[in-house]
CSV table of C-alpha atoms in Angstrom, one decimal:
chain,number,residue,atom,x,y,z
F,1262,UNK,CA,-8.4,-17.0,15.9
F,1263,UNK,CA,-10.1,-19.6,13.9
F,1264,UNK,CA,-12.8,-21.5,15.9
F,1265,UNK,CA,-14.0,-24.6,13.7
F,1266,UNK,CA,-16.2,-27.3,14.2
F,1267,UNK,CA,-19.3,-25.4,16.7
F,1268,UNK,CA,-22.1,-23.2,16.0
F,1269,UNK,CA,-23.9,-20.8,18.1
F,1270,UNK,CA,-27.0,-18.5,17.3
F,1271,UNK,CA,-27.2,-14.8,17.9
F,1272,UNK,CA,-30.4,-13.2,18.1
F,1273,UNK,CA,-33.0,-14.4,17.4
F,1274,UNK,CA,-34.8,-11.9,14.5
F,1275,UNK,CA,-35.1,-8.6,13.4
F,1276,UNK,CA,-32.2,-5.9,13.8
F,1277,UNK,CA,-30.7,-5.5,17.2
F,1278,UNK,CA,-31.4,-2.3,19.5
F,1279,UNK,CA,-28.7,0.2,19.6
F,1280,UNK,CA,-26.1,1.3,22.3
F,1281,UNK,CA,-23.4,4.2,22.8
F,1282,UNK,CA,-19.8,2.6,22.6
F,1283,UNK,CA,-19.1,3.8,26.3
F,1284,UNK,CA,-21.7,1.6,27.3
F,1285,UNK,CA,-19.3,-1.4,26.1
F,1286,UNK,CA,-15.8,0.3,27.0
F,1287,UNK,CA,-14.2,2.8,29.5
F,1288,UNK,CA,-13.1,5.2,28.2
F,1289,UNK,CA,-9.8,6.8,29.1
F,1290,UNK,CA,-9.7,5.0,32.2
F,1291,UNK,CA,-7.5,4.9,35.7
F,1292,UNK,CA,-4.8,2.5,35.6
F,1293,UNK,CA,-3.7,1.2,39.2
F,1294,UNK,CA,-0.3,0.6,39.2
F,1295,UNK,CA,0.0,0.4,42.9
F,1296,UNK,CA,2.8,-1.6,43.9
F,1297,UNK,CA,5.2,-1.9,41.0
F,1298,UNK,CA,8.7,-0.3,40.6
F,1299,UNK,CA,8.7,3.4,38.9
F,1300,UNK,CA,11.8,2.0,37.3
F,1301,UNK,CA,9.6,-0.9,35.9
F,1302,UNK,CA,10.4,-1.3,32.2
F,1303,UNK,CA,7.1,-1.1,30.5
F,1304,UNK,CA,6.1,-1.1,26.2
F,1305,UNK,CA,6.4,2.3,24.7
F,1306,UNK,CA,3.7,2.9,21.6
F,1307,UNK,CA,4.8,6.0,20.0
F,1308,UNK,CA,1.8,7.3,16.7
F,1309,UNK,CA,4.6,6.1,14.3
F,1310,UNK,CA,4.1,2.6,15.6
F,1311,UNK,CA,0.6,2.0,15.4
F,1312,UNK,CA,-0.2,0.9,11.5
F,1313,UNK,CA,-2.9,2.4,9.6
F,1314,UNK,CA,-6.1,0.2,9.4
F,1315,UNK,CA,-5.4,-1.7,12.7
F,1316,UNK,CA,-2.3,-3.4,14.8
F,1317,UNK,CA,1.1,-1.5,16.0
F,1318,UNK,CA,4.6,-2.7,15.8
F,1319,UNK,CA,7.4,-1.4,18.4
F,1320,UNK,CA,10.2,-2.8,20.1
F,1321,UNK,CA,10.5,-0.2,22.3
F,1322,UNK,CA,10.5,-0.1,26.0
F,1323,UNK,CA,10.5,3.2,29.4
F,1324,UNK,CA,10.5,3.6,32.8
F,1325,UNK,CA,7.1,3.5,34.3
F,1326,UNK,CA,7.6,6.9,35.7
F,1327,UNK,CA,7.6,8.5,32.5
F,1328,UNK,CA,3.7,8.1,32.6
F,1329,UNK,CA,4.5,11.7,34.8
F,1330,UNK,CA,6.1,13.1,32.0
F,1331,UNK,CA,2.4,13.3,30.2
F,1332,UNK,CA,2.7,10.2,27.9
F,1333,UNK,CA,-0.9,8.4,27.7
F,1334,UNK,CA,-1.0,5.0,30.3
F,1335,UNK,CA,-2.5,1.7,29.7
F,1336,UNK,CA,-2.3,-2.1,30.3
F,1337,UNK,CA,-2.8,-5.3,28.6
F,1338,UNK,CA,-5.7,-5.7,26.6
F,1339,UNK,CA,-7.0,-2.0,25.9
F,1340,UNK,CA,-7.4,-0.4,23.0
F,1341,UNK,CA,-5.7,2.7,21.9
F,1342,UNK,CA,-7.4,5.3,19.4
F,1343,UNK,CA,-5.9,8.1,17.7
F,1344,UNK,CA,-7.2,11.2,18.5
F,1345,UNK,CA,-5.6,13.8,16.3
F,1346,UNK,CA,-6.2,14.3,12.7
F,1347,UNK,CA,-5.5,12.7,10.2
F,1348,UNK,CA,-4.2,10.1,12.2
F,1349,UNK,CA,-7.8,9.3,13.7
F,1350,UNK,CA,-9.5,9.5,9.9
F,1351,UNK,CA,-6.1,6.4,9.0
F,1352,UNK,CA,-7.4,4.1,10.8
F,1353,UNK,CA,-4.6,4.3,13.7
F,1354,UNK,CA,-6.2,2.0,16.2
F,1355,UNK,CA,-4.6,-0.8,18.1
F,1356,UNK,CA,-5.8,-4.2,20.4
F,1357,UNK,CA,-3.1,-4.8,22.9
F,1358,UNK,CA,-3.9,-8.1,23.9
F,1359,UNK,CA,-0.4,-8.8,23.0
F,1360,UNK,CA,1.5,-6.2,24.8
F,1361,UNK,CA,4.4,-8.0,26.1
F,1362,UNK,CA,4.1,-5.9,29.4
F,1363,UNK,CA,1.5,-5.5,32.0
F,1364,UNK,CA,1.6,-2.0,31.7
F,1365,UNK,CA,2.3,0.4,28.8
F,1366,UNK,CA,3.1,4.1,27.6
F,1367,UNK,CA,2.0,5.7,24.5
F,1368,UNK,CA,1.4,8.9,22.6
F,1369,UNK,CA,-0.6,11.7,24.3
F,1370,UNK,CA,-2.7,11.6,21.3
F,1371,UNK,CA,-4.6,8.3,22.1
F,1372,UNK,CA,-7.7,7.9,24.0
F,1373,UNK,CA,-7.4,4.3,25.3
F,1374,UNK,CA,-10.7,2.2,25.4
F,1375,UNK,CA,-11.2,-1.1,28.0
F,1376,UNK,CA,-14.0,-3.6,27.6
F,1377,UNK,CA,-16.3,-3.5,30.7
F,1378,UNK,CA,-16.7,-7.2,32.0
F,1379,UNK,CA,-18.6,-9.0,29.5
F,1380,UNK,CA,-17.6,-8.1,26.1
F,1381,UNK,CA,-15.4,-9.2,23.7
F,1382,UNK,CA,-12.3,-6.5,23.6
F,1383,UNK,CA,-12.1,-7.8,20.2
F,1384,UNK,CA,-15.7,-6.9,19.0
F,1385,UNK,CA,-15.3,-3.6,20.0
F,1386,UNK,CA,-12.1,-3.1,18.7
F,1387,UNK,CA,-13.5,-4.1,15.1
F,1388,UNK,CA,-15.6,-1.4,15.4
F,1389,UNK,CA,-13.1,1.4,16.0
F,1390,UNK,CA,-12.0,0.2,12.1
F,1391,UNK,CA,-15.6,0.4,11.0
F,1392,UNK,CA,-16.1,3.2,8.2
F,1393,UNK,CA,-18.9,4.4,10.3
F,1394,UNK,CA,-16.9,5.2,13.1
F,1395,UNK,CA,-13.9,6.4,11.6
F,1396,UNK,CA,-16.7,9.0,9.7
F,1397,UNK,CA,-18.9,10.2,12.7
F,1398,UNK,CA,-15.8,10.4,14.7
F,1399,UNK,CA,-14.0,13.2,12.1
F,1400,UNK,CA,-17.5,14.7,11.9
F,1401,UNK,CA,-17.1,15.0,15.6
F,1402,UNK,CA,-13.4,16.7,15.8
F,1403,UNK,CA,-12.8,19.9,17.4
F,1404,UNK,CA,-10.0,22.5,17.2
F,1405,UNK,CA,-8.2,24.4,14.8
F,1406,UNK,CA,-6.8,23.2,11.5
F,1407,UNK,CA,-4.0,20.6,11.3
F,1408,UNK,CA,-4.7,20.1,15.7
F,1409,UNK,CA,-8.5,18.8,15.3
F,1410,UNK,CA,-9.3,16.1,17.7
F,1411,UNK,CA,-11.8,13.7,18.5
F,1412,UNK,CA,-13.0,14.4,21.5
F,1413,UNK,CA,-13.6,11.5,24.6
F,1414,UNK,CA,-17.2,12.6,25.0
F,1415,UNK,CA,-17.6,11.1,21.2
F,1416,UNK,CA,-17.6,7.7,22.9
F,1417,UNK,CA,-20.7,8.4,24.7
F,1418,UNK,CA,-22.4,9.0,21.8
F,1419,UNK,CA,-21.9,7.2,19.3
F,1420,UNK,CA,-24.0,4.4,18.9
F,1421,UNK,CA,-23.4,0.9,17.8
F,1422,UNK,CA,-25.4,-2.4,17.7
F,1423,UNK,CA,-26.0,-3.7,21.3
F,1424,UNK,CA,-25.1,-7.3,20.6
F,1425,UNK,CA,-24.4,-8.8,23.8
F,1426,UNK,CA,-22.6,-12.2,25.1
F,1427,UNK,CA,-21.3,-15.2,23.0
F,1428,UNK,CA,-22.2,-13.1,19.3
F,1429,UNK,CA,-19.4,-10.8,20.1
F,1430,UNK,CA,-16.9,-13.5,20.3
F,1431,UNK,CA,-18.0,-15.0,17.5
F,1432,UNK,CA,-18.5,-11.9,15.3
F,1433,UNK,CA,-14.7,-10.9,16.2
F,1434,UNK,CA,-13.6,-14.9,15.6
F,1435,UNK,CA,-14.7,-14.5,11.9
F,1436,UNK,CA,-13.3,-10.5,11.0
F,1437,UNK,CA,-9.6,-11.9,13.1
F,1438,UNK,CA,-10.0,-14.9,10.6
F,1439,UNK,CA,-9.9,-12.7,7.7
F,1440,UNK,CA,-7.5,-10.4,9.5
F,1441,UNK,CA,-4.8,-13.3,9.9
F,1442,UNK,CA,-5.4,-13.8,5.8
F,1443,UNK,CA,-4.8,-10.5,5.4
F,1444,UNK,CA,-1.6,-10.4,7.3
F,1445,UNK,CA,-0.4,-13.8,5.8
F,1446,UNK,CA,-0.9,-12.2,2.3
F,1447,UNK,CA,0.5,-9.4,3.0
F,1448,UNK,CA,4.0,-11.1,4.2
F,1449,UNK,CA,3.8,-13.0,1.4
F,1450,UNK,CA,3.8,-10.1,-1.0
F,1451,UNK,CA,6.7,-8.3,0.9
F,1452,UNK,CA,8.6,-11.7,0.4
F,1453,UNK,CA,7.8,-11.6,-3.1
F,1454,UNK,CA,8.3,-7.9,-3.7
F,1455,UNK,CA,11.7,-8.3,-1.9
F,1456,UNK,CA,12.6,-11.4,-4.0
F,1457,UNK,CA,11.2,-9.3,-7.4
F,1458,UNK,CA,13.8,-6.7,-6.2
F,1459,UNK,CA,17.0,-9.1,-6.2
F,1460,UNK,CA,15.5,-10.1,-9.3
F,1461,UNK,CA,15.7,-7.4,-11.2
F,1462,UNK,CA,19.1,-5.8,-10.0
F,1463,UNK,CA,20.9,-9.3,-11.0
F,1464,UNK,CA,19.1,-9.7,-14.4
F,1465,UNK,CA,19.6,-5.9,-15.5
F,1466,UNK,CA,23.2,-6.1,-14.8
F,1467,UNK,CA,24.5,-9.9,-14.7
F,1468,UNK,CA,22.0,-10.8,-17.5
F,1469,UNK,CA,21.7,-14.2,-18.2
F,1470,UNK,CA,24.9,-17.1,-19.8
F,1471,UNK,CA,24.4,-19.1,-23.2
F,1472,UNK,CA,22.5,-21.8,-20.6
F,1473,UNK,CA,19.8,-19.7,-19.2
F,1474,UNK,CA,21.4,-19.0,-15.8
F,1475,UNK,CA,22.1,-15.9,-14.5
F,1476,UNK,CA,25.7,-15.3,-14.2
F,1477,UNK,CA,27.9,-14.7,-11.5
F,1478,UNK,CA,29.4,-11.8,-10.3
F,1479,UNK,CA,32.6,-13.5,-9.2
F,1480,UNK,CA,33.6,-14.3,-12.6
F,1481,UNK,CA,35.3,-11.4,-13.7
F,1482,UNK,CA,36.4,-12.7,-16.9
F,1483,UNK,CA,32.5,-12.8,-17.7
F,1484,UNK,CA,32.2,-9.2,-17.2
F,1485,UNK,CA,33.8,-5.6,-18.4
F,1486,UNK,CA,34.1,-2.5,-17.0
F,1487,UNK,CA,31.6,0.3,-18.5
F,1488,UNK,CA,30.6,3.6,-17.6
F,1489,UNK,CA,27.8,1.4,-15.3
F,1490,UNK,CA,30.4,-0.6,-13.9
F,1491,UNK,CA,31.1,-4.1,-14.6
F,1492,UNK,CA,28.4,-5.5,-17.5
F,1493,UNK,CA,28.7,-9.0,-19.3
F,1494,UNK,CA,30.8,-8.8,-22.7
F,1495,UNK,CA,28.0,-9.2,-25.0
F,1496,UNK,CA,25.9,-5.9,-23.4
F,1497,UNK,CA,26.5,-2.3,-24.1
F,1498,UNK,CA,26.1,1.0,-23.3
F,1499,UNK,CA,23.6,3.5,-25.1
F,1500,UNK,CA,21.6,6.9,-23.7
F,1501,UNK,CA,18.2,7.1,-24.1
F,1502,UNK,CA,18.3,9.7,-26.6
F,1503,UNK,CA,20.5,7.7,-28.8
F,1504,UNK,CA,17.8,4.7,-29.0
F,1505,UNK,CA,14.7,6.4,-28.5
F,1506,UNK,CA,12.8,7.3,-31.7
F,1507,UNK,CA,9.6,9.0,-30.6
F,1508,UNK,CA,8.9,10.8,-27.9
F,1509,UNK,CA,6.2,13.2,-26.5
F,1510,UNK,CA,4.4,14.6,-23.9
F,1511,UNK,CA,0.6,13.3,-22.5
F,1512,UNK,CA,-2.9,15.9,-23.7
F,1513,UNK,CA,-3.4,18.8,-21.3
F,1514,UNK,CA,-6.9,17.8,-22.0
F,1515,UNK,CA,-9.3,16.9,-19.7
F,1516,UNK,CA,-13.4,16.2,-19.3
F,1517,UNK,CA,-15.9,13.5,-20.1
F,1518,UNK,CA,-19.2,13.8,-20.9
F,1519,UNK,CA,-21.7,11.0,-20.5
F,1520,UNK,CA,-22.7,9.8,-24.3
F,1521,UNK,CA,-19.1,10.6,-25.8
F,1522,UNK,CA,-16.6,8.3,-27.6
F,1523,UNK,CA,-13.9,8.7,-24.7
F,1524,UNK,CA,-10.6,7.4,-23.9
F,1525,UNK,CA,-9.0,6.2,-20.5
F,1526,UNK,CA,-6.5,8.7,-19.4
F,1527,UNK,CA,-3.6,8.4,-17.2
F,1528,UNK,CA,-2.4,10.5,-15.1
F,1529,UNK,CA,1.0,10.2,-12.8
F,1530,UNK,CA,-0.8,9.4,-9.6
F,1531,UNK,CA,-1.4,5.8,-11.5
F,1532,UNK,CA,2.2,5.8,-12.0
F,1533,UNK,CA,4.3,4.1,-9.9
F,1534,UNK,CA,8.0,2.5,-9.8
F,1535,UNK,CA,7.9,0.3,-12.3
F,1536,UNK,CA,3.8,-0.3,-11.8
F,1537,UNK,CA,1.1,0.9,-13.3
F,1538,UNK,CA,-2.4,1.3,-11.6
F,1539,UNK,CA,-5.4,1.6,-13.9
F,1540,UNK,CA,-8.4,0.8,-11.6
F,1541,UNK,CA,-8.6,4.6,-10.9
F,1542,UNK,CA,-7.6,6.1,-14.4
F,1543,UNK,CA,-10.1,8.9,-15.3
F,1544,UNK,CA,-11.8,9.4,-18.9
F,1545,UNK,CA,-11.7,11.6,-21.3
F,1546,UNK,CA,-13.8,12.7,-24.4
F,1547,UNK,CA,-12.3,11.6,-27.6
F,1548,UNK,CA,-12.7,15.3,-29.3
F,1549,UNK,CA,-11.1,16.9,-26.8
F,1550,UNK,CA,-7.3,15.0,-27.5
F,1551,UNK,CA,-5.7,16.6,-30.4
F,1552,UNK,CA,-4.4,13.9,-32.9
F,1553,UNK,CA,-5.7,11.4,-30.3
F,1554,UNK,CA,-4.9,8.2,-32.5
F,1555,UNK,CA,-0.9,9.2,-32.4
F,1556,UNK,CA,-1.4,9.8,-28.7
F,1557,UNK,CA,-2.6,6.4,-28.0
F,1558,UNK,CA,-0.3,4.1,-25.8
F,1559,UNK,CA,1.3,1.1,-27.1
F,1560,UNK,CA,2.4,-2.1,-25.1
F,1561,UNK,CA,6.1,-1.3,-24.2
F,1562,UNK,CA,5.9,2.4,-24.2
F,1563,UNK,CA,8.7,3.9,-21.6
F,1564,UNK,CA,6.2,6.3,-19.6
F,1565,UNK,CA,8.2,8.7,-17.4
F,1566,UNK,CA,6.8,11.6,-14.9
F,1567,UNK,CA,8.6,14.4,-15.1
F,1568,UNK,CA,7.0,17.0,-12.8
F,1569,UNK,CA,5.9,15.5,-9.1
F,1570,UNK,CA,7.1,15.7,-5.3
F,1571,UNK,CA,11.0,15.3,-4.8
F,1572,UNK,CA,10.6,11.5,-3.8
F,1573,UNK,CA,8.6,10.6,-6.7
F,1574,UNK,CA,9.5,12.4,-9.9
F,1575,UNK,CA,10.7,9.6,-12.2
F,1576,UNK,CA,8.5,7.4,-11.7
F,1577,UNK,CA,9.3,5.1,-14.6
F,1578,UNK,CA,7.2,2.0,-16.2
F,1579,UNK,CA,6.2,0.0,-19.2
F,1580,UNK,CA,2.7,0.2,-20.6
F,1581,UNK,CA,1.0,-2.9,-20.9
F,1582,UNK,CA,-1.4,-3.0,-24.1
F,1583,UNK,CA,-5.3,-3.1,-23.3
F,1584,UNK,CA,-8.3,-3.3,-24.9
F,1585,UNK,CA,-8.8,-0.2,-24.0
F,1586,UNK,CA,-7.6,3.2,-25.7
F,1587,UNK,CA,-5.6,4.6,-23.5
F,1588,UNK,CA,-3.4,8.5,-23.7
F,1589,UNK,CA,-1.4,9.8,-20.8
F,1590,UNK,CA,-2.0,12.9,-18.9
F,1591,UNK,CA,1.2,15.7,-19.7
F,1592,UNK,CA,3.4,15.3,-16.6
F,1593,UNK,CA,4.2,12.4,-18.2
F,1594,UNK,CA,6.5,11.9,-21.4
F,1595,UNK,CA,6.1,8.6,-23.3
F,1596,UNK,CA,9.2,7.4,-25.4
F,1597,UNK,CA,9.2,4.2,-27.8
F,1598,UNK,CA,12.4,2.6,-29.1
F,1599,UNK,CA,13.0,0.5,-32.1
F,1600,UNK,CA,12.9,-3.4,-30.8
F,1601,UNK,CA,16.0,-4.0,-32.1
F,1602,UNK,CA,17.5,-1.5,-30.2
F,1603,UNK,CA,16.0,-1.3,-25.9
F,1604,UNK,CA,12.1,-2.6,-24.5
F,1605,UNK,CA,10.7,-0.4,-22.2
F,1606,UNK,CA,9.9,-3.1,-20.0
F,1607,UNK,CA,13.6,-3.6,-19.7
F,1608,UNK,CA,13.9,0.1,-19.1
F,1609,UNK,CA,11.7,0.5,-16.7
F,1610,UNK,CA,13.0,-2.1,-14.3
F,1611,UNK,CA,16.6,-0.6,-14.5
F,1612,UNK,CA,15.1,2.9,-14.0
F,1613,UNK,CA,13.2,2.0,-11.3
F,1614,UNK,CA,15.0,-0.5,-9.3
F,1615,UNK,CA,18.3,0.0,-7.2
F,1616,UNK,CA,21.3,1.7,-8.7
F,1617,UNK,CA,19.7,3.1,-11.9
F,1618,UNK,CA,17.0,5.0,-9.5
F,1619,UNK,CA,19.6,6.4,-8.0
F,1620,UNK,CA,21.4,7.6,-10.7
F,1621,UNK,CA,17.8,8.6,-12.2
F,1622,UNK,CA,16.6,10.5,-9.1
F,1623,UNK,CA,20.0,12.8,-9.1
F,1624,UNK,CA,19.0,14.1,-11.9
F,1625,UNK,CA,15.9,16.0,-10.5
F,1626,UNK,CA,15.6,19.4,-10.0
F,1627,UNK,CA,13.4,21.8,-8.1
F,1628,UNK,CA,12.4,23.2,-4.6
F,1629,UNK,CA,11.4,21.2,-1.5
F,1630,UNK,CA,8.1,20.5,-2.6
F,1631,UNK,CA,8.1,20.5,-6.3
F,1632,UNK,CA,11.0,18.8,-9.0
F,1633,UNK,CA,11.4,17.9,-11.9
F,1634,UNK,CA,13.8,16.0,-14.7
F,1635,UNK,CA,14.0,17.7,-17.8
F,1636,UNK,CA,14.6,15.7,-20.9
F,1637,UNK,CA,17.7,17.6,-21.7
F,1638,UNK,CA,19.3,15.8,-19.0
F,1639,UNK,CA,17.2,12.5,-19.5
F,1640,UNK,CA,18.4,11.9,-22.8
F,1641,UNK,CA,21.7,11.6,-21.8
F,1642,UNK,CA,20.8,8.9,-18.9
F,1643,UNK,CA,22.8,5.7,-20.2
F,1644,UNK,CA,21.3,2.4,-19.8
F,1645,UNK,CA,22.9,-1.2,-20.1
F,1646,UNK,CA,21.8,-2.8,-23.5
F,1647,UNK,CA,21.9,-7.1,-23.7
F,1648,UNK,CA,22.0,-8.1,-26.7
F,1649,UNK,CA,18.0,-8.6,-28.1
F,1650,UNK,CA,17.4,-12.5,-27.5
F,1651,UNK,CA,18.6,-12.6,-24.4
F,1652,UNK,CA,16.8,-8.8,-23.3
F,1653,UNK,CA,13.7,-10.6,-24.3
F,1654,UNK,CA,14.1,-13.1,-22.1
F,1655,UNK,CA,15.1,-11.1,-18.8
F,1656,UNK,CA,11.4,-9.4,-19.6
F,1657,UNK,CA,9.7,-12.0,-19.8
F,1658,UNK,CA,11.1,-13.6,-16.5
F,1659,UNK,CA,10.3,-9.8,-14.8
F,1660,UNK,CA,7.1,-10.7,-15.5
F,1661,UNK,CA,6.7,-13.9,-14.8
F,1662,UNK,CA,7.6,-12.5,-11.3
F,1663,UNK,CA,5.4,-9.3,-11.3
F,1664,UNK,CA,2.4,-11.6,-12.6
F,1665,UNK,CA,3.1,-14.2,-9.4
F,1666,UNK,CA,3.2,-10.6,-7.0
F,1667,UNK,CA,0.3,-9.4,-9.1
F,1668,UNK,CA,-2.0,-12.8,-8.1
F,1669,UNK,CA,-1.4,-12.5,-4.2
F,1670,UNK,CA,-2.5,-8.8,-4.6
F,1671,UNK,CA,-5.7,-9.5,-6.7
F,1672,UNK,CA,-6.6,-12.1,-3.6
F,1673,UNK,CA,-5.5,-9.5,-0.9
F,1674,UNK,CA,-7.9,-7.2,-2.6
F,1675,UNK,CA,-10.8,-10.3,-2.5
F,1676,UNK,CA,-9.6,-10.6,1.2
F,1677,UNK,CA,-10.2,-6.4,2.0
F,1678,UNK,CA,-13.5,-6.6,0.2
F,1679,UNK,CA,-15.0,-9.6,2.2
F,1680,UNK,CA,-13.9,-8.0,5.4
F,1681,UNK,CA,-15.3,-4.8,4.4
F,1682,UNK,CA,-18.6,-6.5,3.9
F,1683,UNK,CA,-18.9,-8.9,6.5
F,1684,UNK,CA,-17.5,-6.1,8.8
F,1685,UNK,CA,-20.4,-4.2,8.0
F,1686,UNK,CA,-22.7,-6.6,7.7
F,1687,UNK,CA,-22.0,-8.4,11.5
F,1688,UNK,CA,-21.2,-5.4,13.3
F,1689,UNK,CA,-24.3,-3.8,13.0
F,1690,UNK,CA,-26.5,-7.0,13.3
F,1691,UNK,CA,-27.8,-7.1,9.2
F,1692,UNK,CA,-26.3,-10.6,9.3
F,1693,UNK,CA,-27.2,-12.9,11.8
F,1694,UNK,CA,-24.6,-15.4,12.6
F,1695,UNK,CA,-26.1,-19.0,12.8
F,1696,UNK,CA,-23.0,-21.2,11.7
F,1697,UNK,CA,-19.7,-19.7,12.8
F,1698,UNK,CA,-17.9,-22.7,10.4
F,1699,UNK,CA,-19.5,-21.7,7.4
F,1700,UNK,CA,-19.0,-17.6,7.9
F,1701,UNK,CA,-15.7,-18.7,9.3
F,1702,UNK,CA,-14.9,-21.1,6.1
């Protein structure tokens, strides 16, 4: 909620006193339900619903008298807390000021917090996300491995800033501001990533006519049938180990020493479908890469993992030249074709998208935990060829698309920072609010 045009001071100076959380909340409290029907349709929240980092989604609805059966009760704007690990340490919290029933049934696994009159539900559901909390309260668990819990009596003592009255309201009006952001940036990447996805199926196998469009699939004299099914006239069919003229496998190196010439390494956790992450890529000393200046990347190099978890072996994408020097790690295997012949980036998006996943992932191998795809069978993985003009230009509109998708996550990461430090900042009563516009603004 976005409250514009008023300010309002807090305290006046100096940092606030502190208070335990139970002093703003109950904690796991009764829920009088005198006087409405056991048969009463009520929400149901199972853990699966409530989403990491705040908020829940489910549709779901049960009988009132299946709070007997065990399952955790509670009612319009409470709280709900994961209690179990590592569900507590997510972030699995939820603010039900917008549970469509007056009552509700959840997990067994939540302790459910209700603001005592006088404060904000809101600012004390902000702090159930703060870092702080979410730390002290997996200091706190109890139990065995893989069943730790927080316990309720970690409510009564931990300790938070005791702001009191309007402050709260206006502390939670400016982290919900950023919140709604967060959310609206969010389903504007899922548009995007959804619209990236068409994308690339109808460019990597309808390709693009003599005018620039992309063509369409019901005109079948455009179009002939190929060992990938129906492909425009002008495209091929070729394996990967018919184009592909160098390939090899990442250093088994590893280490960095402060002082030393070094190199940024990649491993396959910054691998993704089609996506590379290099904020977290490690370093490595330059001496300890044999032949380092063949191992460096180049921009377009196909990098593939061969060795990870059934669901992600394969993960296939394009390297993007950097000023950096950069090597990969040896779960992965980097292949370069001649530019006449395929562009990784092109690769990449057929491996990684839709049908030629598919066809990529049943080539894996392995146990339940661990697979692999051996380039034996790789090589022989066939991939549709346009002819080189008009390949260059399906690239370049892929990333004209994965730049747009790239933008809205650089702001969404400016958005989680902000909140992160305002969140921090407010909660605890460093900042002082004076001027809810400007913080809000």
């Amino acid at each position: 909620m976005r409250r514009r045009g008023s300010t309002a001071t807090c305290w006046s100076s100096g940092m606030p006193d502190t208070a335990v959380l139970s002093d703003f909340a109950f904690i796991n409290p009764a829920t009088d339900t005198n006087g409405t029907a056991a048969d009463l349709a009520v929400a149901f929240i199972p853990m699966a619903a409530v989403i990491e980092d705040g908020g829940w989604r489910s549709t779901e609805n049960r009988p009132l008298s299946d709070g007997r059966k065990g399952y955790t009760l509670f009612q319009r704007g409470d709280m709900i807390v994961a209690k179990i690990t590592p569900c507590f340490e997510n972030g699995k919290v939820a603010l039900l000021s917008d549970l469509e029933t007056d009552y509700g049934l959840g997990s067994t696994e939540f302790h459910v917090l209700r603001a005592k009159p006088g404060h904000d539900p809101r600012f004390i559901y902000h702090w159930t996300r703060h870092p702080a909390f979410l730390r002290a309260g997996e200091a706190s668990m109890t139990g065995s491995a893989g069943q730790r819990r927080v316990p309720a009596g970690f409510f009564e003592r931990f300790e938070i800033a005791r702001i009191i009255g309007a402050p709260q309201g206006l502390i939670a009006d400016i982290l919900d501001a950023i919140d709604d952001a967060i959310f609206e940036t969010d389903a504007v990447i899922e548009k995007l990533s959804l619209v990236h996805q068409g994308l690339v199926h109808d460019l990597t196998t309808l390709g693009l006519s003599n005018s620039g469009e992309i063509r369409r699939a019901d005109q079948p004299e455009e179009f002939n049938e190929t060992d990938l099914g129906l492909l425009p006239h002008s495209w091929c069919v070729k394996s990967i180990g018919h184009m592909v003229n160098d390939l090899a496998l990442g250093t088994s190196a590893r280490g960095a020493n402060d002082g030393q010439d070094q190199l940024r390494l990649l491993k396959m956790g910054n691998l993704g479908w089609d996506a590379l992450d290099t904020s977290t890529c490690e370093l490595i000393d330059v001496e300890r890469v044999v032949h380092w200046k063949d191992a460096l990347l180049l921009d377009g190099d196909l990098l593939f993992n061969t060795r990870n978890t059934p669901e992600l072996v394969g993960k296939t994408a394009a390297y993007e030249q950097s000023d950096q020097r950069t090597v990969c790690d040896n779960n992965i295997l980097r292949m370069r074709f001649p530019t006449e012949e395929m562009d990784g980036r092109f690769a990449a998006a057929y491996m990684a998208n839709g049908l030629g996943k598919s066809r990529l992932m049943a080539l894996a191998t392995g146990t339940t935990s661990v697979a692999a795809i051996y380039w034996r069978d790789l090589r022989d993985f066939k991939l549709p060829v346009p002819p080189r003009e008009e390949r260059e230009e399906i690239v370049r509109r892929l990333q004209v698309s994965r730049d747009r998708i790239g933008r809205e996550k650089e702001y969404r990461g400016k958005l989680s920072n902000l909140r992160e430090g305002l969140r921090d900042d407010l909660l605890t009563g460093r900042k002082i609010v004076f001027a809810i516009r400007e913080a809000a603004e």
